[in-house]
């Protein structure tokens, strides 16, 4: 058991007047202010009847209050369920029920869906803009690294979404390992425009409080605002996905970032070679990463020195982490593709209430990612296939199995297969192949149905009707064969 | 249980060709070379019959091979006893026997004393300059942070020296906490001239392997060589005690260090105000620290921003650490002196085989340092009395109780009291007050006797004969009253 003081308390004690959060409109909050607001909100949660160990969900896009709520959770010792605002009510309901969530904090923008959810899942509703006066007095002064702080849902290759349990320790190890890898400068400022309900955005919040570093918090990716923050507001590190980086490079044009800008941390799939070269030409230091919810964000990072020499690689695992490429439990030789398995103090201890998945995916401390890749002669990782069939669309993970499962719920659909195709704007988008039960079924029926059930980025962009899906002897869908049906078309 | 890959293996994988160690003569060793040498030495230790869990002592001053041996210990999983080379044979014997040490690795400079120790404690002798050919193949590939890696002896306020058990975790947390506090730059180079057998020197070795940072390793403090390393060899951080800093400032004269020099980490007691001002005038950034063997080196650090505003303070505890000032278990209000107690993942789990001391000194994870101090209104720590009566002489800790216990072993001495007095060169030196049993006892008899039994820095510099020592009702020696006997003299 490793115990340390509450992080925000400690940070507000060490550097009370340092900026914690800077918003797009220029407003700033110090760690002392953030502490006050979080302790006041924690007092409010306590008055609402919430206590240590309670499961509470948060439905909000990025904003200052999001950070306040996250730290308030720590003061009362609640477990946070951060909801993806792009999901539909049925998708959210599944998580809330599966996670035995007791209360739902919502941003006023999401009042309508919050009401629906509250009714259907019998949740206590809590507004984010609660009255904040007195600070909490009786609270968790210490943090036990072994305790679960978050349950974040992720879809998998099979069945329903699973709740990834992340501990305080997972976050701490991620933050400290990242500092050992990227270094840590007195003047660092990290720009956060990724959704905070995903681990990639959330982890920046923890780096802020653990390092004592300002976060430039953006509600969403706005290329103008982010360009300005780098050029004029002293931002030194930005976390991006490929789509964002492309827009930033277009906006940069022939200009150059200030010398103090030192890291473009690139996640969510490999970047095209031309983009990396473009960055190199403009002296923009790109650090390609590999990580997932189960590793509390980045697990591997390719450093600037190898940005071009090892193009397409995600680098090496950060200091406390171990990574192997295996085939049938044996380690593969260099340059041979196998499944990527990882181990380390920032890896989740397992999924919430998913005993079978935990038995299958975790062995002797090693977590089987399901991703395929290889290590080259120098030990650099190349990911060749993210979680078999995973589609990454605009930085969001889309799992074919989840969409198929929803489509098969339609009365007139007998079978459904989903794959990703290349897309200029989103990187990839899902398309679907349908076997009809009722011949009157039309493309728009499928789209409409999917739109009701699934987040917009998961809705298939094209629908193909076929007679039978390609399945192997054991009836497993062979998704790679689906694409052959449309090859002739293109 | 937190597990990570062997540190040197991981580092040699991440940055094989980066400099690990730079010596005074300019020779350099990469992490890959250090790994090879350590693995070869580990193979040699294994051939000598040593295995996981064995207690092995090392008697050496600073040198490259010291680092090799330290890492070799980790490969075989041995527990290291690092011996202070300034101690006498009887002092060393005590540690070796108390620690159930099985083997002694010695530098050729200490061959004679090693032979004596080996005979008297039945130790297997191992030379540092062993043949190094093949690397070890069957070794500890992982490090469990909860395992003890070192037992380092420290004298206390009462009785015999005690072995402080330090785990891998204590070292890791110290290294990562220090990086969070001081930052971490790509071009950092840390100069190590403190003895590596003390935790202050040893901890720099761990920072090197964990950060991937070159250490400039000096056998001893040589003001010319250290000045040169800062001015010409790109050293950015130097660990010093007051005596060293004074000499460095004298040598600096009207020159200035390069802008890249960013930290003079000052341990071993508070610095005189004039010295800190001198540093400020010459733009030398001084970071005053407070720490001890039991906290695996620095626990608190005063940052550069408060160097003058909070002169005399040791700052605030590093991120994962907690500190309180207590009187009878109650927390003292601000500006009130009490005992300093600390808690955190870099604090020792306890002393080796000292159940009573462990019961007394450790409570609910808090360690009672025995030092007295107070926190000011802003929470900055001021240490007013290091471990009641502790004398700090040239950076070495000298405990009156230990010297008294030795002196009382003399046939002609009935009672003895020891206190420290100010000394221009060493900061403080011990002096003694003796109650004779036999009136023929002379000052030189006392000095000669002490010289045989005690390290030179512990030998009293003056001897006063008095009729009776001042003791309170419970017969406890009142050392502060001893100084009154000689007040008239000065």
PDB file of N, CA, C and O in Angstrom, chain B residues 176-217:
ATOM      1  N   UNK B 176      12.098   9.901  -8.566  1.00  0.00           N
ATOM      2  CA  UNK B 176      11.007  10.505  -9.336  1.00  0.00           C
ATOM      3  C   UNK B 176      10.490  11.771  -8.654  1.00  0.00           C
ATOM      4  O   UNK B 176      10.138  12.737  -9.317  1.00  0.00           O
ATOM      5  N   UNK B 177      10.498  11.792  -7.327  1.00  0.00           N
ATOM      6  CA  UNK B 177      10.042  12.998  -6.624  1.00  0.00           C
ATOM      7  C   UNK B 177      10.990  14.161  -6.856  1.00  0.00           C
ATOM      8  O   UNK B 177      10.570  15.306  -6.998  1.00  0.00           O
ATOM      9  N   UNK B 178      12.268  13.856  -6.876  1.00  0.00           N
ATOM     10  CA  UNK B 178      13.252  14.919  -7.093  1.00  0.00           C
ATOM     11  C   UNK B 178      13.084  15.504  -8.494  1.00  0.00           C
ATOM     12  O   UNK B 178      13.188  16.723  -8.678  1.00  0.00           O
ATOM     13  N   UNK B 179      12.790  14.659  -9.467  1.00  0.00           N
ATOM     14  CA  UNK B 179      12.578  15.156 -10.836  1.00  0.00           C
ATOM     15  C   UNK B 179      11.349  16.051 -10.895  1.00  0.00           C
ATOM     16  O   UNK B 179      11.358  17.087 -11.559  1.00  0.00           O
ATOM     17  N   UNK B 180      10.283  15.667 -10.179  1.00  0.00           N
ATOM     18  CA  UNK B 180       9.086  16.497 -10.171  1.00  0.00           C
ATOM     19  C   UNK B 180       9.393  17.852  -9.538  1.00  0.00           C
ATOM     20  O   UNK B 180       8.810  18.865  -9.900  1.00  0.00           O
ATOM     21  N   UNK B 181      10.306  17.858  -8.598  1.00  0.00           N
ATOM     22  CA  UNK B 181      10.623  19.096  -7.892  1.00  0.00           C
ATOM     23  C   UNK B 181      11.599  19.984  -8.669  1.00  0.00           C
ATOM     24  O   UNK B 181      11.365  21.174  -8.842  1.00  0.00           O
ATOM     25  N   UNK B 182      12.689  19.401  -9.128  1.00  0.00           N
ATOM     26  CA  UNK B 182      13.727  20.201  -9.789  1.00  0.00           C
ATOM     27  C   UNK B 182      13.519  20.306 -11.295  1.00  0.00           C
ATOM     28  O   UNK B 182      14.221  21.050 -11.967  1.00  0.00           O
ATOM     29  N   UNK B 183      12.579  19.515 -11.825  1.00  0.00           N
ATOM     30  CA  UNK B 183      12.448  19.437 -13.270  1.00  0.00           C
ATOM     31  C   UNK B 183      13.488  18.489 -13.829  1.00  0.00           C
ATOM     32  O   UNK B 183      14.352  17.984 -13.097  1.00  0.00           O
ATOM     33  N   UNK B 184      13.408  18.264 -15.132  1.00  0.00           N
ATOM     34  CA  UNK B 184      14.292  17.291 -15.772  1.00  0.00           C
ATOM     35  C   UNK B 184      14.517  17.777 -17.193  1.00  0.00           C
ATOM     36  O   UNK B 184      13.575  17.921 -17.956  1.00  0.00           O
ATOM     37  N   UNK B 185      15.801  18.050 -17.498  1.00  0.00           N
ATOM     38  CA  UNK B 185      16.111  18.571 -18.823  1.00  0.00           C
ATOM     39  C   UNK B 185      16.915  17.547 -19.612  1.00  0.00           C
ATOM     40  O   UNK B 185      17.701  16.778 -19.043  1.00  0.00           O
ATOM     41  N   UNK B 186      16.731  17.585 -20.897  1.00  0.00           N
ATOM     42  CA  UNK B 186      17.418  16.673 -21.805  1.00  0.00           C
ATOM     43  C   UNK B 186      18.939  16.728 -21.607  1.00  0.00           C
ATOM     44  O   UNK B 186      19.618  15.713 -21.705  1.00  0.00           O
ATOM     45  N   UNK B 187      19.475  17.902 -21.309  1.00  0.00           N
ATOM     46  CA  UNK B 187      20.935  18.052 -21.223  1.00  0.00           C
ATOM     47  C   UNK B 187      21.459  17.997 -19.778  1.00  0.00           C
ATOM     48  O   UNK B 187      22.596  18.380 -19.520  1.00  0.00           O
ATOM     49  N   UNK B 188      20.644  17.523 -18.836  1.00  0.00           N
ATOM     50  CA  UNK B 188      21.094  17.487 -17.440  1.00  0.00           C
ATOM     51  C   UNK B 188      22.311  16.583 -17.240  1.00  0.00           C
ATOM     52  O   UNK B 188      22.398  15.505 -17.831  1.00  0.00           O
ATOM     53  N   UNK B 189      23.215  17.049 -16.389  1.00  0.00           N
ATOM     54  CA  UNK B 189      24.384  16.277 -15.964  1.00  0.00           C
ATOM     55  C   UNK B 189      24.569  16.575 -14.481  1.00  0.00           C
ATOM     56  O   UNK B 189      24.682  17.726 -14.090  1.00  0.00           O
ATOM     57  N   UNK B 190      24.606  15.543 -13.669  1.00  0.00           N
ATOM     58  CA  UNK B 190      24.627  15.719 -12.212  1.00  0.00           C
ATOM     59  C   UNK B 190      26.012  15.346 -11.691  1.00  0.00           C
ATOM     60  O   UNK B 190      26.494  14.250 -11.956  1.00  0.00           O
ATOM     61  N   UNK B 191      26.622  16.268 -10.970  1.00  0.00           N
ATOM     62  CA  UNK B 191      27.955  15.997 -10.437  1.00  0.00           C
ATOM     63  C   UNK B 191      27.861  15.352  -9.055  1.00  0.00           C
ATOM     64  O   UNK B 191      27.168  15.842  -8.163  1.00  0.00           O
ATOM     65  N   UNK B 192      28.575  14.243  -8.929  1.00  0.00           N
ATOM     66  CA  UNK B 192      28.546  13.437  -7.711  1.00  0.00           C
ATOM     67  C   UNK B 192      29.949  13.398  -7.116  1.00  0.00           C
ATOM     68  O   UNK B 192      30.846  12.762  -7.669  1.00  0.00           O
ATOM     69  N   UNK B 193      30.135  14.102  -5.990  1.00  0.00           N
ATOM     70  CA  UNK B 193      31.420  13.995  -5.296  1.00  0.00           C
ATOM     71  C   UNK B 193      31.198  13.614  -3.836  1.00  0.00           C
ATOM     72  O   UNK B 193      32.145  13.396  -3.092  1.00  0.00           O
ATOM     73  N   UNK B 194      29.930  13.558  -3.415  1.00  0.00           N
ATOM     74  CA  UNK B 194      29.619  13.062  -2.072  1.00  0.00           C
ATOM     75  C   UNK B 194      29.925  11.564  -2.050  1.00  0.00           C
ATOM     76  O   UNK B 194      29.866  10.905  -3.081  1.00  0.00           O
ATOM     77  N   UNK B 195      30.226  11.015  -0.871  1.00  0.00           N
ATOM     78  CA  UNK B 195      30.522   9.575  -0.838  1.00  0.00           C
ATOM     79  C   UNK B 195      29.318   8.762  -1.305  1.00  0.00           C
ATOM     80  O   UNK B 195      28.191   9.023  -0.894  1.00  0.00           O
ATOM     81  N   UNK B 196      29.574   7.782  -2.145  1.00  0.00           N
ATOM     82  CA  UNK B 196      28.489   6.936  -2.652  1.00  0.00           C
ATOM     83  C   UNK B 196      28.022   5.937  -1.607  1.00  0.00           C
ATOM     84  O   UNK B 196      26.984   5.292  -1.791  1.00  0.00           O
ATOM     85  N   UNK B 197      28.799   5.770  -0.521  1.00  0.00           N
ATOM     86  CA  UNK B 197      28.331   4.857   0.530  1.00  0.00           C
ATOM     87  C   UNK B 197      27.304   5.529   1.423  1.00  0.00           C
ATOM     88  O   UNK B 197      26.677   4.876   2.247  1.00  0.00           O
ATOM     89  N   UNK B 198      27.143   6.849   1.280  1.00  0.00           N
ATOM     90  CA  UNK B 198      26.055   7.541   1.969  1.00  0.00           C
ATOM     91  C   UNK B 198      24.902   7.706   0.977  1.00  0.00           C
ATOM     92  O   UNK B 198      25.114   7.763  -0.235  1.00  0.00           O
ATOM     93  N   UNK B 199      23.733   7.879   1.529  1.00  0.00           N
ATOM     94  CA  UNK B 199      22.550   7.911   0.673  1.00  0.00           C
ATOM     95  C   UNK B 199      22.550   9.139  -0.250  1.00  0.00           C
ATOM     96  O   UNK B 199      22.017   9.089  -1.357  1.00  0.00           O
ATOM     97  N   UNK B 200      23.176  10.213   0.198  1.00  0.00           N
ATOM     98  CA  UNK B 200      23.219  11.434  -0.612  1.00  0.00           C
ATOM     99  C   UNK B 200      23.960  11.228  -1.925  1.00  0.00           C
ATOM    100  O   UNK B 200      23.576  11.771  -2.968  1.00  0.00           O
ATOM    101  N   UNK B 201      25.026  10.448  -1.892  1.00  0.00           N
ATOM    102  CA  UNK B 201      25.753  10.140  -3.120  1.00  0.00           C
ATOM    103  C   UNK B 201      25.082   9.032  -3.912  1.00  0.00           C
ATOM    104  O   UNK B 201      24.900   9.126  -5.120  1.00  0.00           O
ATOM    105  N   UNK B 202      24.680   8.002  -3.183  1.00  0.00           N
ATOM    106  CA  UNK B 202      24.055   6.836  -3.810  1.00  0.00           C
ATOM    107  C   UNK B 202      22.826   7.219  -4.633  1.00  0.00           C
ATOM    108  O   UNK B 202      22.598   6.713  -5.737  1.00  0.00           O
ATOM    109  N   UNK B 203      22.025   8.144  -4.082  1.00  0.00           N
ATOM    110  CA  UNK B 203      20.766   8.499  -4.742  1.00  0.00           C
ATOM    111  C   UNK B 203      21.020   9.111  -6.127  1.00  0.00           C
ATOM    112  O   UNK B 203      20.172   8.996  -7.019  1.00  0.00           O
ATOM    113  N   UNK B 204      22.161   9.740  -6.312  1.00  0.00           N
ATOM    114  CA  UNK B 204      22.463  10.343  -7.626  1.00  0.00           C
ATOM    115  C   UNK B 204      22.654   9.248  -8.672  1.00  0.00           C
ATOM    116  O   UNK B 204      22.269   9.396  -9.828  1.00  0.00           O
ATOM    117  N   UNK B 205      23.237   8.142  -8.248  1.00  0.00           N
ATOM    118  CA  UNK B 205      23.420   6.999  -9.146  1.00  0.00           C
ATOM    119  C   UNK B 205      22.062   6.489  -9.644  1.00  0.00           C
ATOM    120  O   UNK B 205      21.916   6.123 -10.814  1.00  0.00           O
ATOM    121  N   UNK B 206      21.073   6.465  -8.755  1.00  0.00           N
ATOM    122  CA  UNK B 206      19.747   6.006  -9.161  1.00  0.00           C
ATOM    123  C   UNK B 206      19.059   7.020 -10.064  1.00  0.00           C
ATOM    124  O   UNK B 206      18.339   6.657 -10.991  1.00  0.00           O
ATOM    125  N   UNK B 207      19.249   8.290  -9.772  1.00  0.00           N
ATOM    126  CA  UNK B 207      18.672   9.299 -10.672  1.00  0.00           C
ATOM    127  C   UNK B 207      19.251   9.113 -12.068  1.00  0.00           C
ATOM    128  O   UNK B 207      18.535   9.215 -13.064  1.00  0.00           O
ATOM    129  N   UNK B 208      20.529   8.831 -12.144  1.00  0.00           N
ATOM    130  CA  UNK B 208      21.178   8.654 -13.446  1.00  0.00           C
ATOM    131  C   UNK B 208      20.493   7.571 -14.262  1.00  0.00           C
ATOM    132  O   UNK B 208      20.129   7.778 -15.418  1.00  0.00           O
ATOM    133  N   UNK B 209      20.294   6.414 -13.649  1.00  0.00           N
ATOM    134  CA  UNK B 209      19.762   5.286 -14.424  1.00  0.00           C
ATOM    135  C   UNK B 209      18.266   5.456 -14.692  1.00  0.00           C
ATOM    136  O   UNK B 209      17.763   5.057 -15.743  1.00  0.00           O
ATOM    137  N   UNK B 210      17.563   6.082 -13.763  1.00  0.00           N
ATOM    138  CA  UNK B 210      16.115   6.259 -13.943  1.00  0.00           C
ATOM    139  C   UNK B 210      15.813   7.396 -14.928  1.00  0.00           C
ATOM    140  O   UNK B 210      14.906   7.303 -15.733  1.00  0.00           O
ATOM    141  N   UNK B 211      16.611   8.488 -14.863  1.00  0.00           N
ATOM    142  CA  UNK B 211      16.378   9.605 -15.789  1.00  0.00           C
ATOM    143  C   UNK B 211      17.037   9.387 -17.158  1.00  0.00           C
ATOM    144  O   UNK B 211      16.666  10.035 -18.129  1.00  0.00           O
ATOM    145  N   UNK B 212      18.076   8.559 -17.183  1.00  0.00           N
ATOM    146  CA  UNK B 212      18.898   8.484 -18.387  1.00  0.00           C
ATOM    147  C   UNK B 212      19.819   9.686 -18.477  1.00  0.00           C
ATOM    148  O   UNK B 212      19.935  10.332 -19.518  1.00  0.00           O
ATOM    149  N   UNK B 213      20.490   9.993 -17.380  1.00  0.00           N
ATOM    150  CA  UNK B 213      21.269  11.227 -17.244  1.00  0.00           C
ATOM    151  C   UNK B 213      22.718  10.900 -16.875  1.00  0.00           C
ATOM    152  O   UNK B 213      22.962  10.058 -16.010  1.00  0.00           O
ATOM    153  N   UNK B 214      23.690  11.553 -17.518  1.00  0.00           N
ATOM    154  CA  UNK B 214      25.088  11.312 -17.140  1.00  0.00           C
ATOM    155  C   UNK B 214      25.390  11.816 -15.726  1.00  0.00           C
ATOM    156  O   UNK B 214      24.908  12.884 -15.323  1.00  0.00           O
ATOM    157  N   UNK B 215      26.177  11.017 -15.006  1.00  0.00           N
ATOM    158  CA  UNK B 215      26.707  11.449 -13.718  1.00  0.00           C
ATOM    159  C   UNK B 215      28.183  11.752 -13.901  1.00  0.00           C
ATOM    160  O   UNK B 215      28.916  10.949 -14.484  1.00  0.00           O
ATOM    161  N   UNK B 216      28.597  12.912 -13.415  1.00  0.00           N
ATOM    162  CA  UNK B 216      30.035  13.218 -13.393  1.00  0.00           C
ATOM    163  C   UNK B 216      30.548  12.757 -12.041  1.00  0.00           C
ATOM    164  O   UNK B 216      30.286  13.389 -11.020  1.00  0.00           O
ATOM    165  N   UNK B 217      31.260  11.642 -12.062  1.00  0.00           N
ATOM    166  CA  UNK B 217      31.611  10.938 -10.831  1.00  0.00           C
ATOM    167  C   UNK B 217      33.029  11.312 -10.384  1.00  0.00           C
ATOM    168  O   UNK B 217      33.989  11.073 -11.114  1.00  0.00           O
TER     169      UNK B 217
END
